XYZ file of C-alpha atoms in Angstrom:
759
model
C 178.955 33.130 -109.017
C 177.229 30.054 -107.617
C 179.200 27.003 -106.513
C 177.743 23.636 -107.557
C 178.541 20.847 -105.131
C 177.390 17.224 -105.114
C 177.099 15.146 -101.954
C 179.032 11.867 -101.761
C 178.667 9.792 -98.567
C 181.817 8.116 -97.287
C 181.273 6.415 -93.934
C 179.567 6.516 -90.520
C 181.475 6.754 -87.243
C 180.390 7.242 -83.627
C 179.184 10.519 -82.160
C 181.638 13.321 -82.799
C 182.573 16.613 -81.183
C 184.149 19.820 -82.514
C 187.485 19.585 -84.355
C 187.238 15.813 -84.750
C 188.183 15.528 -88.440
C 191.372 16.415 -90.297
C 192.673 15.904 -93.846
C 196.259 14.735 -94.096
C 198.397 16.590 -96.623
C 198.813 14.685 -99.907
C 201.789 12.364 -100.062
C 204.624 14.127 -101.857
C 206.193 11.086 -103.505
C 208.791 12.569 -105.812
C 209.540 16.118 -104.707
C 210.096 17.417 -108.224
C 206.892 15.951 -109.568
C 205.013 17.162 -106.533
C 206.226 20.691 -106.964
C 205.402 20.728 -110.642
C 201.955 19.283 -110.025
C 201.259 21.875 -107.336
C 202.233 24.652 -109.709
C 199.875 23.362 -112.360
C 196.982 23.123 -109.906
C 196.983 19.314 -109.790
C 195.158 17.958 -106.734
C 196.138 14.624 -105.193
C 193.733 12.563 -103.135
C 194.072 12.930 -99.388
C 193.458 10.691 -96.398
C 190.842 11.511 -93.765
C 191.469 11.136 -90.018
C 188.407 11.179 -87.785
C 187.972 10.486 -84.071
C 184.685 9.847 -82.284
C 183.293 9.764 -78.765
C 183.720 5.983 -78.640
C 187.458 6.662 -78.552
C 188.048 5.235 -82.040
C 190.482 6.979 -84.364
C 190.465 5.851 -87.971
C 192.244 6.887 -91.129
C 190.628 6.206 -94.487
C 190.832 7.220 -98.127
C 188.889 6.559 -101.315
C 190.161 4.385 -104.169
C 187.991 3.738 -107.203
C 184.902 4.867 -105.267
C 185.608 2.340 -102.508
C 186.461 3.090 -98.902
C 189.980 2.054 -97.900
C 190.585 1.985 -94.124
C 194.303 2.358 -93.392
C 194.030 1.862 -89.638
C 191.433 1.888 -86.887
C 192.183 1.977 -83.169
C 190.309 0.073 -80.484
C 187.642 1.915 -78.443
C 189.096 4.027 -75.647
C 188.319 7.267 -73.824
C 186.180 9.799 -75.668
C 188.194 11.787 -78.213
C 187.574 15.511 -77.749
C 189.927 16.855 -80.434
C 191.960 15.701 -83.450
C 194.827 17.844 -84.749
C 197.708 17.471 -87.177
C 201.283 18.326 -86.318
C 204.901 17.846 -87.205
C 208.366 19.243 -86.714
C 208.824 22.925 -87.507
C 209.432 23.317 -91.229
C 208.215 19.800 -92.081
C 204.892 18.479 -93.344
C 202.227 18.227 -90.631
C 201.290 14.592 -91.226
C 201.245 13.310 -87.626
C 197.827 12.744 -86.019
C 197.298 13.861 -82.419
C 194.207 13.094 -80.339
C 193.074 14.457 -76.967
C 191.198 12.141 -74.580
C 190.481 13.030 -70.949
C 193.833 14.555 -69.884
C 195.989 12.537 -72.313
C 197.427 13.373 -75.733
C 198.328 10.578 -78.127
C 200.226 10.754 -81.390
C 199.911 8.392 -84.389
C 201.737 8.257 -87.682
C 200.070 7.580 -91.026
C 200.369 3.817 -90.516
C 198.611 3.904 -87.168
C 201.699 3.414 -85.010
C 201.464 5.042 -81.591
C 204.594 7.137 -81.099
C 203.383 9.441 -78.293
C 201.326 8.769 -75.166
C 201.583 11.915 -73.053
C 199.624 12.508 -69.850
C 199.249 16.210 -69.135
C 199.062 17.769 -65.688
C 195.464 18.905 -66.220
C 192.970 17.745 -63.632
C 190.178 18.638 -66.063
C 189.223 16.886 -69.267
C 190.889 18.437 -72.314
C 188.263 20.475 -74.109
C 190.360 22.059 -76.876
C 193.869 21.567 -78.238
C 196.267 23.281 -80.617
C 199.630 22.128 -82.000
C 202.250 24.409 -83.517
C 205.595 22.768 -84.266
C 207.021 21.513 -80.971
C 204.441 23.457 -78.932
C 201.354 21.761 -77.508
C 198.520 23.912 -76.142
C 195.735 22.199 -74.204
C 192.751 23.711 -72.386
C 190.224 22.366 -69.942
C 187.233 24.379 -68.802
C 189.328 26.898 -66.871
C 192.990 25.861 -67.191
C 195.370 26.515 -70.084
C 198.695 24.646 -70.263
C 201.582 25.182 -72.662
C 204.021 22.324 -73.343
C 207.159 22.369 -75.466
C 208.680 18.991 -76.294
C 206.308 17.516 -73.667
C 207.686 19.778 -70.931
C 205.433 22.332 -69.295
C 206.602 25.888 -69.940
C 203.570 27.827 -68.720
C 199.962 27.763 -67.550
C 197.074 30.160 -67.040
C 193.979 29.959 -64.830
C 190.875 31.549 -66.365
C 187.705 32.496 -64.526
C 185.562 32.096 -67.650
C 185.026 28.814 -69.464
C 187.599 28.425 -72.249
C 185.759 27.561 -75.463
C 188.641 27.228 -77.952
C 192.354 27.923 -78.339
C 194.442 29.014 -81.331
C 198.143 29.734 -81.861
C 199.643 32.518 -83.970
C 203.248 32.506 -85.179
C 203.955 35.998 -86.578
C 206.221 36.041 -89.635
C 206.941 32.327 -89.147
C 209.186 33.216 -86.197
C 209.696 31.338 -82.962
C 207.390 33.795 -81.217
C 204.107 32.178 -80.153
C 200.919 34.148 -79.451
C 197.972 32.268 -77.938
C 194.349 33.324 -78.380
C 191.753 31.989 -75.940
C 188.053 32.292 -76.778
C 186.144 32.540 -73.489
C 182.454 32.239 -72.703
C 182.512 35.595 -70.902
C 182.368 37.335 -74.319
C 186.110 37.994 -74.476
C 189.214 36.929 -76.397
C 192.279 36.703 -74.184
C 195.596 37.122 -75.992
C 198.485 35.434 -74.176
C 202.235 35.518 -74.632
C 204.514 33.471 -72.371
C 201.297 32.295 -70.635
C 200.490 35.827 -69.481
C 197.532 37.900 -70.635
C 198.852 40.780 -72.707
C 195.464 41.911 -73.959
C 191.730 41.310 -73.538
C 189.360 41.913 -76.452
C 185.697 42.472 -75.521
C 183.078 40.876 -77.765
C 179.393 41.428 -78.454
C 178.507 37.723 -78.379
C 179.783 34.424 -77.005
C 182.578 32.966 -79.178
C 182.241 29.344 -80.260
C 185.231 28.530 -82.504
C 188.597 29.956 -83.594
C 190.362 29.358 -86.901
C 193.738 30.613 -88.133
C 194.081 30.682 -91.951
C 197.279 29.039 -93.185
C 200.260 31.276 -93.794
C 198.958 34.139 -91.637
C 200.543 34.833 -88.293
C 198.552 37.834 -87.118
C 194.950 37.166 -88.194
C 192.341 34.879 -86.683
C 188.729 34.102 -87.626
C 186.174 33.723 -84.862
C 182.656 32.280 -85.041
C 179.969 33.253 -82.542
C 176.815 31.907 -80.929
C 174.717 34.585 -82.677
C 175.820 33.233 -86.082
C 178.302 35.972 -86.976
C 181.912 35.516 -88.120
C 184.561 38.156 -87.400
C 188.122 38.617 -88.601
C 190.599 39.920 -86.011
C 193.890 41.492 -87.035
C 196.315 41.580 -84.116
C 198.951 44.280 -84.075
C 201.746 42.410 -82.346
C 203.732 45.592 -81.698
C 200.909 47.416 -79.918
C 197.625 46.775 -78.137
C 195.574 47.691 -81.191
C 193.247 44.963 -82.490
C 191.268 45.613 -85.645
C 188.105 43.672 -86.329
C 185.855 43.255 -89.322
C 182.496 41.528 -89.597
C 182.646 39.038 -92.455
C 179.222 37.497 -91.779
C 176.675 39.525 -89.756
C 174.455 38.141 -87.006
C 171.360 38.919 -89.065
C 170.872 37.722 -92.627
C 168.445 39.932 -94.580
C 168.113 37.240 -97.244
C 167.212 34.533 -94.741
C 163.905 32.729 -95.126
C 163.343 32.609 -91.381
C 161.037 35.112 -89.762
C 163.745 36.741 -87.690
C 166.623 36.337 -90.146
C 168.911 35.113 -87.350
C 171.430 32.415 -88.333
C 172.325 29.516 -86.090
C 175.478 29.336 -83.969
C 178.772 28.697 -85.777
C 180.328 25.336 -84.885
C 183.279 25.101 -87.302
C 185.229 27.213 -89.793
C 187.638 26.490 -92.623
C 189.120 28.199 -95.677
C 190.057 26.532 -98.953
C 190.370 27.355 -102.643
C 187.433 25.379 -104.012
C 186.958 27.226 -107.298
C 190.636 27.117 -108.308
C 190.926 30.879 -108.873
C 193.719 31.311 -106.346
C 191.423 32.866 -103.709
C 190.240 30.892 -100.718
C 186.560 30.535 -99.893
C 185.246 30.722 -96.335
C 183.419 27.550 -95.219
C 181.026 27.884 -92.275
C 179.284 25.013 -90.467
C 176.393 25.752 -88.100
C 174.603 24.067 -85.244
C 171.310 23.696 -87.114
C 173.001 21.722 -89.919
C 173.479 24.630 -92.326
C 176.697 24.692 -94.347
C 177.604 27.883 -96.185
C 180.440 28.824 -98.530
C 181.384 32.488 -98.980
C 183.613 33.949 -101.667
C 186.032 36.553 -100.327
C 187.258 39.377 -102.497
C 190.821 39.101 -101.213
C 193.218 36.212 -100.718
C 195.345 38.030 -98.123
C 192.464 38.833 -95.716
C 192.649 42.594 -96.039
C 190.009 44.741 -94.435
C 186.831 46.078 -96.029
C 186.426 42.583 -97.373
C 183.114 41.644 -98.977
C 181.849 38.109 -98.520
C 179.292 36.756 -100.969
C 177.509 33.476 -100.340
C 178.074 31.065 -103.224
C 176.650 27.894 -101.639
C 174.227 27.010 -98.867
C 172.528 23.801 -97.797
C 170.952 22.423 -94.621
C 171.733 18.830 -93.618
C 169.372 18.769 -90.585
C 171.949 17.879 -87.928
C 174.761 19.740 -86.237
C 177.966 20.020 -88.228
C 180.975 19.293 -86.029
C 183.850 19.644 -88.533
C 184.518 20.876 -92.068
C 187.712 20.642 -94.113
C 188.569 21.589 -97.669
C 190.651 19.224 -99.789
C 190.600 16.414 -102.328
C 189.325 12.997 -101.203
C 186.877 11.354 -103.606
C 188.540 11.872 -106.980
C 191.908 13.148 -108.136
C 192.003 16.787 -109.227
C 188.518 17.580 -107.848
C 188.312 19.761 -104.759
C 185.603 19.200 -102.171
C 184.400 19.978 -98.667
C 184.596 17.052 -96.246
C 181.873 17.318 -93.605
C 181.387 15.434 -90.339
C 178.120 15.722 -88.410
C 177.312 15.186 -84.741
C 175.816 11.733 -85.342
C 178.991 10.604 -87.151
C 178.105 10.916 -90.830
C 181.171 11.716 -92.930
C 180.470 12.908 -96.466
C 181.974 15.086 -99.139
C 180.575 17.965 -101.172
C 182.590 17.647 -104.350
C 183.032 20.016 -107.266
C 183.051 16.980 -109.580
C 179.984 17.035 -111.826
C 178.455 13.636 -111.145
C 175.735 13.920 -113.753
C 175.958 10.317 -114.953
C 174.307 7.582 -112.960
C 173.831 3.864 -113.318
C 170.637 2.244 -114.536
C 169.287 -0.951 -112.990
C 171.080 -2.972 -115.663
C 174.442 -1.367 -114.971
C 174.298 0.823 -118.077
C 175.565 4.391 -117.867
C 172.766 6.881 -118.398
C 173.390 10.484 -119.470
C 171.494 13.599 -118.418
C 168.748 13.001 -120.987
C 168.113 9.514 -119.615
C 169.386 7.613 -122.666
C 171.978 4.840 -122.437
C 175.511 6.077 -123.073
C 177.834 3.432 -124.469
C 177.957 -0.212 -123.556
C 177.260 -1.578 -120.105
C 180.216 -1.321 -117.746
C 181.326 -4.650 -116.289
C 182.742 -2.978 -113.181
C 179.512 -1.077 -112.666
C 177.415 -4.231 -112.960
C 179.580 -6.060 -110.452
C 179.422 -3.104 -108.086
C 175.633 -2.922 -108.308
C 175.277 -6.636 -107.644
C 177.567 -6.426 -104.629
C 175.627 -3.456 -103.215
C 172.292 -5.242 -103.709
C 173.674 -8.329 -101.962
C 174.883 -6.248 -99.023
C 171.536 -4.483 -98.718
C 169.647 -7.797 -98.807
C 171.942 -9.281 -96.171
C 171.495 -6.264 -93.912
C 167.720 -6.389 -94.271
C 167.672 -10.066 -93.304
C 169.931 -9.441 -90.309
C 167.776 -6.534 -89.112
C 164.576 -8.586 -89.455
C 166.062 -11.480 -87.425
C 167.386 -9.167 -84.712
C 164.066 -7.315 -84.475
C 162.172 -10.581 -84.114
C 164.598 -11.874 -81.501
C 164.386 -8.620 -79.561
C 160.573 -8.603 -79.588
C 160.564 -12.141 -78.189
C 163.042 -11.189 -75.468
C 160.819 -8.330 -74.259
C 157.746 -10.523 -73.711
C 156.475 -10.792 -70.144
C 157.167 -14.546 -69.892
C 160.586 -14.273 -71.462
C 163.746 -14.636 -69.409
C 165.489 -11.980 -71.489
C 166.363 -8.518 -70.191
C 165.791 -5.185 -71.908
C 168.707 -2.817 -71.520
C 168.001 0.904 -71.577
C 170.384 2.501 -74.081
C 172.544 5.490 -73.253
C 171.110 8.706 -74.613
C 173.690 11.469 -75.092
C 172.109 14.878 -75.682
C 173.805 17.665 -77.618
C 172.144 20.778 -76.196
C 172.681 24.527 -76.054
C 170.859 27.157 -74.014
C 171.407 30.658 -75.434
C 169.999 34.100 -74.665
C 169.177 35.868 -77.946
C 169.837 39.562 -77.397
C 167.944 40.714 -80.525
C 164.481 39.698 -79.339
C 165.173 38.967 -75.628
C 164.273 35.280 -75.890
C 165.970 32.010 -75.019
C 166.784 29.391 -77.644
C 167.112 25.795 -76.471
C 168.506 23.393 -79.085
C 168.253 19.646 -78.462
C 169.843 16.931 -80.585
C 170.233 13.183 -80.066
C 171.704 10.514 -82.372
C 168.336 8.748 -82.834
C 164.936 10.109 -83.945
C 162.990 11.997 -81.268
C 159.466 10.758 -80.584
C 158.326 13.549 -78.292
C 159.631 16.187 -75.884
C 157.821 17.100 -72.667
C 158.317 20.465 -70.957
C 157.580 21.315 -67.326
C 158.418 24.615 -65.682
C 157.525 26.169 -62.336
C 158.193 29.692 -63.649
C 155.853 31.495 -66.074
C 157.432 31.286 -69.531
C 155.894 31.709 -72.977
C 156.712 29.280 -75.782
C 157.221 30.801 -79.221
C 156.918 29.280 -82.676
C 160.091 28.269 -84.507
C 159.672 28.000 -88.274
C 162.269 25.240 -88.637
C 160.374 22.922 -86.288
C 158.145 20.229 -87.745
C 156.805 19.176 -84.341
C 153.210 19.596 -83.139
C 152.902 21.273 -79.740
C 150.073 20.771 -77.274
C 149.515 22.402 -73.883
C 147.997 21.042 -70.688
C 146.153 22.995 -68.034
C 148.261 23.784 -64.994
C 147.056 23.662 -61.425
C 148.603 26.577 -59.563
C 148.628 24.579 -56.337
C 150.872 21.969 -57.970
C 153.547 24.564 -58.701
C 153.395 24.100 -62.463
C 153.296 27.176 -64.678
C 153.889 25.345 -67.963
C 153.110 21.828 -69.173
C 153.624 21.262 -72.886
C 154.583 18.458 -75.249
C 156.166 18.478 -78.707
C 155.362 15.456 -80.877
C 157.998 15.196 -83.590
C 157.670 13.891 -87.117
C 159.594 10.857 -88.315
C 163.375 11.072 -88.511
C 163.577 14.275 -86.477
C 166.900 14.217 -84.643
C 167.003 17.824 -83.454
C 164.502 20.389 -82.296
C 164.706 24.074 -81.379
C 162.595 25.481 -78.559
C 162.215 29.231 -78.165
C 160.627 30.852 -75.141
C 160.361 34.127 -73.305
C 160.865 34.679 -69.583
C 159.699 37.331 -67.108
C 162.324 38.937 -64.908
C 161.688 38.398 -61.230
C 160.059 35.007 -61.884
C 162.676 32.279 -61.323
C 162.441 28.519 -61.499
C 163.632 25.451 -63.381
C 162.712 24.265 -66.853
C 162.654 20.465 -67.013
C 162.826 18.811 -70.429
C 162.031 15.105 -70.907
C 163.387 13.829 -74.231
C 161.944 10.521 -75.421
C 163.635 8.821 -78.387
C 161.887 6.499 -80.796
C 163.465 3.375 -79.268
C 162.464 0.198 -77.513
C 162.240 -0.173 -74.563
C 160.819 3.271 -73.915
C 163.108 5.599 -71.988
C 163.706 9.319 -71.664
C 166.480 11.700 -70.754
C 165.857 14.499 -68.256
C 167.620 17.830 -68.694
C 167.245 20.782 -66.336
C 167.804 24.457 -67.172
C 167.633 27.182 -64.502
C 165.490 30.269 -65.118
C 167.268 32.956 -63.113
C 165.597 36.020 -61.551
C 167.524 38.460 -63.779
C 167.391 36.163 -66.795
C 167.371 38.939 -69.419
C 170.678 40.515 -68.395
C 173.907 39.987 -70.342
C 177.410 40.846 -69.233
C 179.115 43.916 -70.734
C 182.741 44.904 -70.361
C 182.818 48.588 -71.179
C 180.091 50.998 -70.111
C 180.129 54.371 -71.841
C 180.309 57.608 -69.914
C 176.720 58.252 -70.954
C 175.678 55.011 -69.262
C 177.525 55.815 -66.051
C 175.959 59.281 -66.034
C 172.453 57.850 -65.763
C 170.628 58.391 -62.457
C 171.215 55.240 -60.433
C 169.379 53.489 -57.619
C 171.683 51.891 -55.049
C 171.325 48.739 -52.955
C 173.970 48.187 -50.252
C 174.380 44.947 -48.299
C 176.640 44.431 -45.302
C 177.029 41.392 -43.132
C 179.180 38.403 -42.116
C 179.372 36.878 -45.604
C 182.405 35.952 -47.657
C 183.150 37.064 -51.199
C 182.560 33.485 -52.395
C 179.078 33.463 -50.843
C 177.943 36.681 -52.498
C 179.465 35.483 -55.786
C 177.401 32.318 -55.486
C 174.279 34.441 -54.930
C 175.094 36.370 -58.080
C 175.631 33.205 -60.128
C 172.188 31.956 -59.089
C 170.495 35.276 -59.860
C 172.049 36.421 -63.145
C 173.406 34.575 -66.210
C 176.840 34.721 -67.871
C 178.850 35.190 -64.683
C 182.053 33.079 -64.503
C 181.656 30.024 -62.313
C 184.927 30.585 -60.467
C 186.536 33.730 -59.164
C 190.301 33.965 -58.894
C 190.627 37.675 -58.112
C 191.278 38.972 -54.627
C 189.683 42.072 -53.196
C 186.537 43.642 -54.582
C 185.310 42.558 -58.006
C 183.109 44.502 -60.390
C 180.763 43.242 -63.106
C 178.426 45.184 -65.362
C 175.271 43.957 -67.082
C 172.761 45.303 -69.578
C 169.093 44.400 -69.939
C 168.846 43.004 -73.483
C 165.300 44.276 -74.021
C 165.164 47.784 -72.576
C 168.881 48.593 -72.215
C 169.027 49.415 -68.489
C 172.313 48.843 -66.652
C 173.324 46.952 -63.535
C 176.735 47.465 -61.896
C 177.726 44.972 -59.191
C 180.689 45.551 -56.893
C 181.264 43.200 -53.992
C 183.858 41.776 -51.668
C 184.012 40.269 -48.215
C 181.324 41.686 -45.937
C 179.973 44.299 -48.379
C 178.150 44.364 -51.718
C 176.911 47.397 -53.654
C 174.505 47.192 -56.603
C 173.637 50.152 -58.837
C 170.958 50.229 -61.526
C 168.817 52.774 -63.333
C 165.891 50.354 -63.016
C 164.199 50.154 -59.610
C 162.739 46.738 -60.482
C 166.238 45.266 -60.929
C 167.225 46.482 -57.462
C 163.985 45.080 -56.008
C 164.507 41.649 -57.604
C 168.099 41.437 -56.347
C 167.073 42.511 -52.846
C 164.317 39.885 -52.601
C 166.481 37.064 -53.976
C 169.585 37.740 -51.895
C 167.493 38.208 -48.736
C 165.895 34.807 -49.300
C 169.274 33.126 -49.916
C 170.843 34.756 -46.861
C 167.891 33.696 -44.699
C 168.441 30.065 -45.745
C 172.002 30.264 -44.374
C 170.934 32.350 -41.360
C 173.147 35.246 -42.392
C 172.001 38.529 -40.914
C 172.150 41.302 -43.487
C 172.205 45.054 -43.041
C 170.281 46.369 -46.056
C 170.085 49.977 -47.185
C 168.543 51.349 -50.394
C 168.759 54.732 -52.052
C 166.158 55.396 -54.734
C 166.760 58.126 -57.290
C 163.414 59.572 -58.413
C 164.914 60.933 -61.632
C 165.720 57.368 -62.742
C 162.036 56.835 -63.624
C 161.794 59.592 -66.295
C 165.170 58.382 -67.594
C 163.872 54.815 -67.928
C 160.651 55.939 -69.606
C 162.676 57.986 -72.094
C 164.866 54.937 -72.759
C 161.897 52.721 -73.555
C 159.843 55.421 -75.288
C 160.792 54.425 -78.894
C 159.480 50.898 -78.297
C 156.244 52.174 -76.742
C 155.552 54.541 -79.629
C 156.497 52.048 -82.348
C 154.547 49.064 -81.030
C 151.559 51.147 -79.983
C 151.342 52.399 -83.544
C 151.975 48.915 -84.959
C 149.166 47.403 -82.874
C 146.685 50.087 -83.867
C 147.729 49.914 -87.535
C 147.284 46.155 -87.500
C 143.804 46.379 -85.976
C 142.692 49.078 -88.433
C 144.212 47.243 -91.402
C 142.363 44.050 -90.446
C 139.099 45.994 -90.220
C 139.710 47.572 -93.646
C 140.458 44.177 -95.195
C 137.201 42.851 -93.751
C 135.360 45.556 -95.718
C 136.274 43.592 -98.860
C 136.986 46.603 -101.075
C 137.051 45.315 -104.666
C 137.265 48.285 -107.036
C 139.309 51.459 -107.294
C 136.320 53.716 -106.775
C 135.659 52.328 -103.314
C 139.386 52.298 -102.554
C 139.748 55.985 -103.455
C 137.001 56.952 -101.007
C 139.394 56.033 -98.173
C 141.771 58.570 -96.692
C 145.427 58.483 -97.720
C 146.362 57.016 -94.333
C 143.894 54.139 -94.710
C 144.932 53.500 -98.316
C 148.543 53.155 -97.132
C 147.429 50.672 -94.469
C 145.620 48.532 -97.043
C 148.593 48.598 -99.414
C 151.054 47.635 -96.645
C 148.801 45.288 -94.685
C 150.973 42.223 -95.365
C 154.115 43.936 -94.087
C 152.261 45.186 -91.011
C 150.786 41.745 -90.370
C 154.164 39.984 -90.679
C 155.845 42.374 -88.253
C 152.971 42.140 -85.802
C 152.948 38.329 -85.835
C 156.663 38.219 -85.062
C 156.099 39.946 -81.710
C 152.362 39.780 -80.932
C 152.844 40.194 -77.175
C 155.716 42.677 -77.144
C 153.455 45.554 -76.123
C 152.279 43.519 -73.143
C 155.925 42.982 -72.175
C 156.553 46.721 -72.232
C 153.425 47.363 -70.175
C 154.521 44.676 -67.720
C 157.942 46.282 -67.256
C 156.430 49.709 -66.564
C 153.756 48.390 -64.202
C 156.420 46.405 -62.292
C 158.456 49.606 -62.071
C 155.445 51.408 -60.622
C 154.727 48.639 -58.091
C 158.372 48.176 -57.056
C 158.882 51.890 -56.505
C 156.165 51.999 -53.860
C 156.975 48.564 -52.459
C 160.158 50.064 -51.014
C 157.907 52.513 -49.162
C 155.467 49.859 -47.994
C 152.575 51.122 -50.149
C 150.330 48.874 -52.251
C 149.335 50.681 -55.460
C 147.832 47.804 -57.461
C 144.443 49.534 -57.503
C 145.921 52.294 -59.693
C 147.225 49.925 -62.374
C 144.161 50.311 -64.685
C 144.805 54.048 -64.762
C 148.446 53.403 -65.677
C 147.451 51.014 -68.492
C 145.097 53.638 -69.899
C 147.925 56.173 -69.924
C 150.152 53.701 -71.758
C 147.469 53.029 -74.380
C 147.328 56.763 -75.063
C 151.007 57.373 -74.483
C 152.263 60.826 -73.669
C 155.651 61.199 -72.010
C 154.820 64.225 -69.865
C 151.526 62.771 -68.631
C 153.155 59.437 -67.758
C 155.970 61.105 -65.814
C 153.401 63.332 -64.091
C 151.428 60.231 -63.080
C 154.446 58.883 -61.184
C 155.087 62.308 -59.628
C 151.442 62.811 -58.607
C 151.395 59.359 -57.107
C 154.522 60.265 -55.150
C 152.928 63.490 -53.859
C 149.721 61.674 -52.909
C 151.724 59.065 -51.044
C 153.634 61.721 -49.102
C 150.389 63.528 -48.160
C 148.899 60.297 -46.867
C-alpha cells in the first residue's frame, strides 16, 4: 500500500527547534454530536500552535483555504519547546512554552494564565507535561514539579537530549525516561534512577504513543527507531528495532539514513491502525505502516510514503487542519516553513481565468466567482511584494555606496550543525544548515583529514596546496548551487593526529559576512563509549599504562575529555571512575580507570596506549605536573590484534586485486562469446560482476591504506617504547601485507623482537 499525500503550504514563522509545533484537539462543541462523529470516523479541523526562536507563539487554523490567526504573542526569549497539557482526565488544550528557565501557559484565546520561573540555572532544553506534573531538563539537570512545586531533581553527568513521561495503566504513578548523549536511557521514579538501558547509538528524540503507559519510541543519530517496552514490575526492558540504521533500499551509496529529529504516530489511512511518522535531519519525511495497533513485538514496518524537503524537519504532527474529514501530516522545518501533507486528492486546479480544470486539462463547469476573486487578490499581493522588494533593494544598494552616509549591518547567522561519528565506516559527518542560501564553505584544518564525497551534495569542491610550515594540513572550499541551505561534509581522521577543523560559512547575503565554527579533532577520535564489555573482550591480552602524580580526578578527567570523544563533560561520582571504549574500525578496546593521583589505562592495541601516553605527558608538562609513568606491554596482544583485523585485510586485499584485474579485462574489449569463453572461470566471474566490484571499491578506495597504516603504526609504536627506530623495515612490512599470511606476519614481529634483543 502506498500513501498519496499532497503538500499544502500554510505559513512561515521564525527559526524553530525540536518539539515546537502542536495540534490542539478538535473543539468538542456538543458532547453527544462529538461522540457520534468520532465513532463514525468524522474528522474536525484542528488549530495549530507553533513557537519559534524569536519568542513568538501563534495559534492559527484554516477556514475556506485562508489562514486564520487566533492569537500571536510579542517577541520574547527563544522558545525551546511547545507542549499541550490540562488537568488529569480533561482535554489537553492548554499551550505551554519553555523559554530560558521559564514556563508559560496560554489558553486557546491567547490569555496568559501561567508564568512560572523554574529553579534551573540552565536553559530549558526539553519539557514534558503529564496532568499536574511538569518535567523540565537543562543540559545536565532534571527537575520535577507538581502544581508548580518542586518534588524532585536529578543531576546527570551526560547531556540530557529529551525527556518523556509514562503513566502505567493511567494510574498516578509517574515513570520518567531520560535520553542521554552517553548512549543510555535513564529510567527514573521519584527522581531516582531505577534502571539504565545501554544503547548502540546516541538517542535524539523520545515519543510516547497515546494510551500506552509502558512503551516508548526512541529515534537515534544513526537513523534507527527502536520501541522499548518497560516492565514496570521488574528490571527487564524489551526492545525491538522498527527502523534499522541501514536501509537496503536506499539510493545512497552507503544506505545510511539521516538522524531522526522527530517522531509521531497517527491513523492517516483510516483503517484503525496508526502509522509511524519519522522526520529526519536531512529533510526526509517517512511514513511507515505498522502491522499492529497495540505495539506488540515482532512488528513489521513497511514504508508507505517518503519525500525529501531539503531542510531539517523540526516537528511533525498528525491531524486534520486544511479540510474537514481529511487527515494530514503537519510539518514544521528548521527555517520556519509550516505545511501540511494532506490525504485530500487535490487534483483540480485553477486556470488563469479562474475556471476549474480537471485532470485532463479541460474546463469543468462554469468559472467560480470565489476562485476568480482569490486569484486576483493573490496576483495583487504578489505584485505589491515585488514592488516593495525592488524599492528596498534599490535603497539598500544606495546605502552601501562608499560616499553614502548609510551603514550596513551584518545580519545574525544562526547555524544548525551536528558533528557525528559514523560507526559503520569510521568517518565523521558534519551537517551544516542556515536559514539563508549558502554561497560557499571554506575548510581549514591543522590535522591530516581526508574529505569524502557525499552523494546528496550539489556543491563543487576545490583544494588548495598546503604549506607544511604554515601548519595547514587541509585547505578546501565548497561552492554551493543556488538555494542550497544545508550541506553535509564527510571526512576521515587518523588516530594520533589531533587538531581543530575550522569551517567558514558564507551566506549569499549583502554585505558579505561569514560564520566561523570550530570542531576539535581528538587524538583518539575513532573511539566510541561502550557500557558492557563481554567476558571475551576482557579476556584479551592487554597492554597497561599507569600514571601517578599530584593530579586531581578533575584534571585527569579533563585530559580524557580532550583526548577521546563521547565522555560526559561533568563528573559527579566520587572515588575512582571507569569508562570503556571501542575502536569503531578495528574493534580494539580501551578501559580507563582513574581517580585522584592515579590513572590506569588498558588496551589490546599498543598504539592506543602510545597515543594516550604522548598526549597526557604533553598536557601534564603544560601544567608542570610531574608524572610517574610505567608501561607493561603484552607481546601476545599483537597476534590477537592481527587476528581481529584479519577479515578486513583478506577481504579488501582480494577486492583491490579483483578490481585491478577486472579493469584490465574490461580494457581488453571482449565482444563475442567465443573470446569470452577462452577466459578462465575466475576471470569470467570478474567480468560478469565488474560493476558490483567497482561500486564496492569506490565506496572505500583507501580502506586498505587505512589498514596498512594501523599495522605500521602498531609496529612503530611497539619499538618506540623500547627506544628503537624501525622505520627502515616498513617496506618489508608492506610487502608482507600485500601478500598476507598470518603466520608470516606474526613471525615478522617476533623476529624483529629477537633481532632487537640481540642488538
